[in-house]
Protein backbone atom coordinates (compact mmCIF):
# COMPACT_ATOMS: atom_id res chain seq x y z
CA UNK A 1 0.00 0.00 0.00
CA UNK A 2 1.19 3.49 -0.83
CA UNK A 3 0.10 6.41 1.34
CA UNK A 4 0.92 10.00 0.47
CA UNK A 5 0.83 12.60 3.24
CA UNK A 6 0.13 16.15 2.08
CA UNK A 7 -0.45 19.29 4.11
CA UNK A 8 0.98 22.66 5.03
CA UNK A 9 4.35 23.11 6.75
CA UNK A 10 3.96 22.22 10.41
CA UNK A 11 0.94 19.94 10.05
CA UNK A 12 3.10 16.99 11.13
CA UNK A 13 3.69 15.06 7.90
CA UNK A 14 7.25 13.91 8.66
CA UNK A 15 6.57 13.17 12.33
CA UNK A 16 3.38 11.24 11.58
CA UNK A 17 5.09 9.35 8.74
CA UNK A 18 7.77 8.04 11.14
CA UNK A 19 5.17 6.49 13.45
CA UNK A 20 2.75 5.41 10.71
CA UNK A 21 5.39 3.30 8.97
CA UNK A 22 6.04 1.37 12.18
CA UNK A 23 2.33 0.74 12.61
CA UNK A 24 1.97 -0.43 8.99
CA UNK A 25 5.33 -2.19 8.86
CA UNK A 26 6.53 -0.25 5.85
CA UNK A 27 9.08 2.48 5.09
CA UNK A 28 9.16 6.28 4.82
CA UNK A 29 9.91 8.12 1.61
CA UNK A 30 10.83 11.67 2.61
CA UNK A 31 10.45 13.84 -0.49
CA UNK A 32 12.51 16.77 0.78
CA UNK A 33 15.45 14.38 1.31
CA UNK A 34 15.09 13.05 -2.24
CA UNK A 35 15.03 16.62 -3.59
CA UNK A 36 18.22 17.47 -1.67
CA UNK A 37 19.84 14.31 -3.01
CA UNK A 38 18.78 14.98 -6.60
CA UNK A 39 19.93 18.61 -6.48
CA UNK A 40 23.15 17.89 -4.58
CA UNK A 41 22.34 20.97 -2.47
CA UNK A 42 20.35 21.83 0.63
CA UNK A 43 16.84 23.26 0.32
CA UNK A 44 18.21 26.65 1.38
CA UNK A 45 20.84 26.53 -1.37
CA UNK A 46 18.29 25.57 -4.01
CA UNK A 47 16.17 28.59 -3.04
CA UNK A 48 19.26 30.85 -2.95
CA UNK A 49 20.43 29.81 -6.40
CA UNK A 50 17.17 29.51 -8.31
CA UNK A 51 14.36 30.57 -6.02
CA UNK A 52 11.11 28.69 -5.63
CA UNK A 53 11.02 27.93 -9.36
CA UNK A 54 14.14 25.78 -9.19
CA UNK A 55 12.90 24.05 -6.06
CA UNK A 56 9.58 23.21 -7.79
CA UNK A 57 11.47 21.77 -10.78
CA UNK A 58 13.33 19.33 -8.57
CA UNK A 59 10.16 18.58 -6.64
CA UNK A 60 8.28 17.72 -9.84
CA UNK A 61 11.12 15.47 -10.99
CA UNK A 62 11.01 13.58 -7.70
CA UNK A 63 7.21 13.19 -8.00
CA UNK A 64 7.70 11.72 -11.48
CA UNK A 65 10.38 9.36 -10.11
CA UNK A 66 7.92 8.15 -7.46
CA UNK A 67 5.08 7.51 -9.90
CA UNK A 68 5.61 3.76 -10.09
CA UNK A 69 6.41 3.25 -6.42
CA UNK A 70 3.92 0.83 -4.97
CA UNK A 71 4.77 0.73 -1.26
CA UNK A 72 5.59 3.05 1.60
CA UNK A 73 4.50 6.30 3.19
CA UNK A 74 5.50 9.34 1.16
CA UNK A 75 5.95 12.49 3.23
CA UNK A 76 5.72 15.41 0.81
CA UNK A 77 6.75 19.05 1.13
CA UNK A 78 3.92 21.50 1.77
CA UNK A 79 4.06 22.98 -1.73
CA UNK A 80 3.68 19.76 -3.69
CA UNK A 81 0.04 20.64 -4.44
CA UNK A 82 1.10 23.75 -6.37
CA UNK A 83 1.44 21.64 -9.53
CA UNK A 84 -1.36 19.42 -10.73
CA UNK A 85 1.11 17.08 -12.50
CA UNK A 86 2.80 16.36 -9.12
CA UNK A 87 -0.42 15.13 -7.60
CA UNK A 88 -1.25 13.09 -10.72
CA UNK A 89 2.09 11.29 -10.36
CA UNK A 90 1.72 10.75 -6.63
CA UNK A 91 -1.89 9.63 -6.97
CA UNK A 92 -1.03 6.49 -8.94
CA UNK A 93 -1.82 3.41 -6.77
CA UNK A 94 -2.06 5.47 -3.62
CA UNK A 95 -4.26 6.99 -0.98
CA UNK A 96 -3.67 10.68 -0.39
CA UNK A 97 -4.12 11.80 3.20
CA UNK A 98 -4.13 15.52 4.01
CA UNK A 99 -3.03 16.50 7.50
CA UNK A 100 -4.62 19.76 8.60
CA UNK A 101 -4.01 22.18 11.45
CA UNK A 102 -5.05 25.72 12.26
CA UNK A 103 -2.54 28.44 11.42
CA UNK A 104 -2.08 29.05 15.16
CA UNK A 105 -1.06 25.42 15.61
CA UNK A 106 1.28 25.63 12.62
CA UNK A 107 2.98 28.68 14.13
CA UNK A 108 3.54 26.86 17.39
CA UNK A 109 5.00 23.83 15.66
CA UNK A 110 7.35 25.46 13.17
CA UNK A 111 10.88 24.88 14.37
CA UNK A 112 12.93 28.00 13.52
CA UNK A 113 16.08 25.87 13.43
CA UNK A 114 14.89 24.05 10.32
CA UNK A 115 15.31 26.37 7.32
CA UNK A 116 11.99 26.96 5.59
CA UNK A 117 12.45 29.65 2.93
CA UNK A 118 8.70 30.06 2.50
CA UNK A 119 8.09 30.55 6.20
CA UNK A 120 10.47 33.42 6.83
CA UNK A 121 7.70 35.98 6.76
CA UNK A 122 4.64 35.19 8.87
CA UNK A 123 2.19 37.26 6.79
CA UNK A 124 3.35 35.68 3.53
CA UNK A 125 3.16 32.23 5.12
CA UNK A 126 -0.44 32.92 6.21
CA UNK A 127 -1.36 33.99 2.66
CA UNK A 128 0.16 30.76 1.34
CA UNK A 129 -1.73 28.79 3.98
CA UNK A 130 -5.02 30.35 2.88
CA UNK A 131 -4.26 29.75 -0.79
CA UNK A 132 -3.31 26.11 -0.37
CA UNK A 133 -6.07 25.07 2.00
CA UNK A 134 -8.50 24.35 -0.83
CA UNK A 135 -5.85 22.45 -2.78
CA UNK A 136 -5.13 20.01 0.05
CA UNK A 137 -8.85 19.44 0.36
CA UNK A 138 -9.29 18.95 -3.38
CA UNK A 139 -6.53 16.38 -3.76
CA UNK A 140 -7.00 14.40 -0.55
CA UNK A 141 -8.90 11.14 -0.35
CA UNK A 142 -9.50 12.22 3.22
CA UNK A 143 -8.35 14.87 5.66
CA UNK A 144 -7.24 14.35 9.24
CA UNK A 145 -7.08 17.21 11.71
CA UNK A 146 -3.96 17.16 13.84
CA UNK A 147 -4.93 20.04 16.14
CA UNK A 148 -4.61 19.13 19.83
CA UNK A 149 -3.76 15.53 19.01
CA UNK A 150 -0.79 13.38 19.90
CA UNK A 151 1.10 11.75 17.03
CA UNK A 152 -0.21 8.30 18.03
CA UNK A 153 -3.79 9.57 17.87
CA UNK A 154 -3.28 10.97 14.38
CA UNK A 155 -1.75 7.68 13.29
CA UNK A 156 -4.74 5.76 14.72
CA UNK A 157 -7.15 8.08 12.88
CA UNK A 158 -5.32 7.35 9.62
CA UNK A 159 -5.25 3.59 10.22
CA UNK A 160 -9.00 3.53 10.89
CA UNK A 161 -9.72 5.49 7.71
CA UNK A 162 -7.56 3.43 5.38
CA UNK A 163 -8.95 0.06 6.51
C1 LIG B 1 7.70 23.92 1.27
C2 LIG B 1 7.69 23.07 2.36
C3 LIG B 1 8.89 22.37 2.84
C4 LIG B 1 9.93 22.21 1.73
C5 LIG B 1 10.19 23.53 1.09
C6 LIG B 1 8.94 24.15 0.47
C7 LIG B 1 6.45 24.60 0.88
O1 LIG B 1 8.53 21.08 3.35
O2 LIG B 1 9.48 21.29 0.78
O3 LIG B 1 10.76 24.41 2.04
O4 LIG B 1 6.37 25.13 -0.25
O5 LIG B 1 5.49 24.59 1.69
P1 LIG B 1 7.69 20.84 4.72
O6 LIG B 1 6.23 20.98 4.41
O7 LIG B 1 8.05 19.44 5.10
O8 LIG B 1 8.16 21.85 5.71
Coordinates of C-alpha atoms and ligand atoms in Angstrom, one line a residue, residues 7-10 13-14 30 32 35 43 47 52 55-56 59 75-80 115-118 128 132 136, ligand 1:
X7 CA -0.4 19.3 4.1
X8 CA 1.0 22.7 5.0
X9 CA 4.4 23.1 6.8
X10 CA 4.0 22.2 10.4
X13 CA 3.7 15.1 7.9
X14 CA 7.3 13.9 8.7
X30 CA 10.8 11.7 2.6
X32 CA 12.5 16.8 0.8
X35 CA 15.0 16.6 -3.6
X43 CA 16.8 23.3 0.3
X47 CA 16.2 28.6 -3.0
X52 CA 11.1 28.7 -5.6
X55 CA 12.9 24.1 -6.1
X56 CA 9.6 23.2 -7.8
X59 CA 10.2 18.6 -6.6
X75 CA 5.9 12.5 3.2
X76 CA 5.7 15.4 0.8
X77 CA 6.7 19.1 1.1
X78 CA 3.9 21.5 1.8
X79 CA 4.1 23.0 -1.7
X80 CA 3.7 19.8 -3.7
X115 CA 15.3 26.4 7.3
X116 CA 12.0 27.0 5.6
X117 CA 12.5 29.7 2.9
X118 CA 8.7 30.1 2.5
X128 CA 0.2 30.8 1.3
X132 CA -3.3 26.1 -0.4
X136 CA -5.1 20.0 0.1
Ligands
LIG1 C1 7.7 23.9 1.3 C2 7.7 23.1 2.4 C3 8.9 22.4 2.8 C4 9.9 22.2 1.7 C5 10.2 23.5 1.1 C6 8.9 24.2 0.5 C7 6.5 24.6 0.9 O1 8.5 21.1 3.4 O2 9.5 21.3 0.8 O3 10.8 24.4 2.0 O4 6.4 25.1 -0.2 O5 5.5 24.6 1.7 P1 7.7 20.8 4.7 O6 6.2 21.0 4.4 O7 8.0 19.4 5.1 O8 8.2 21.9 5.7

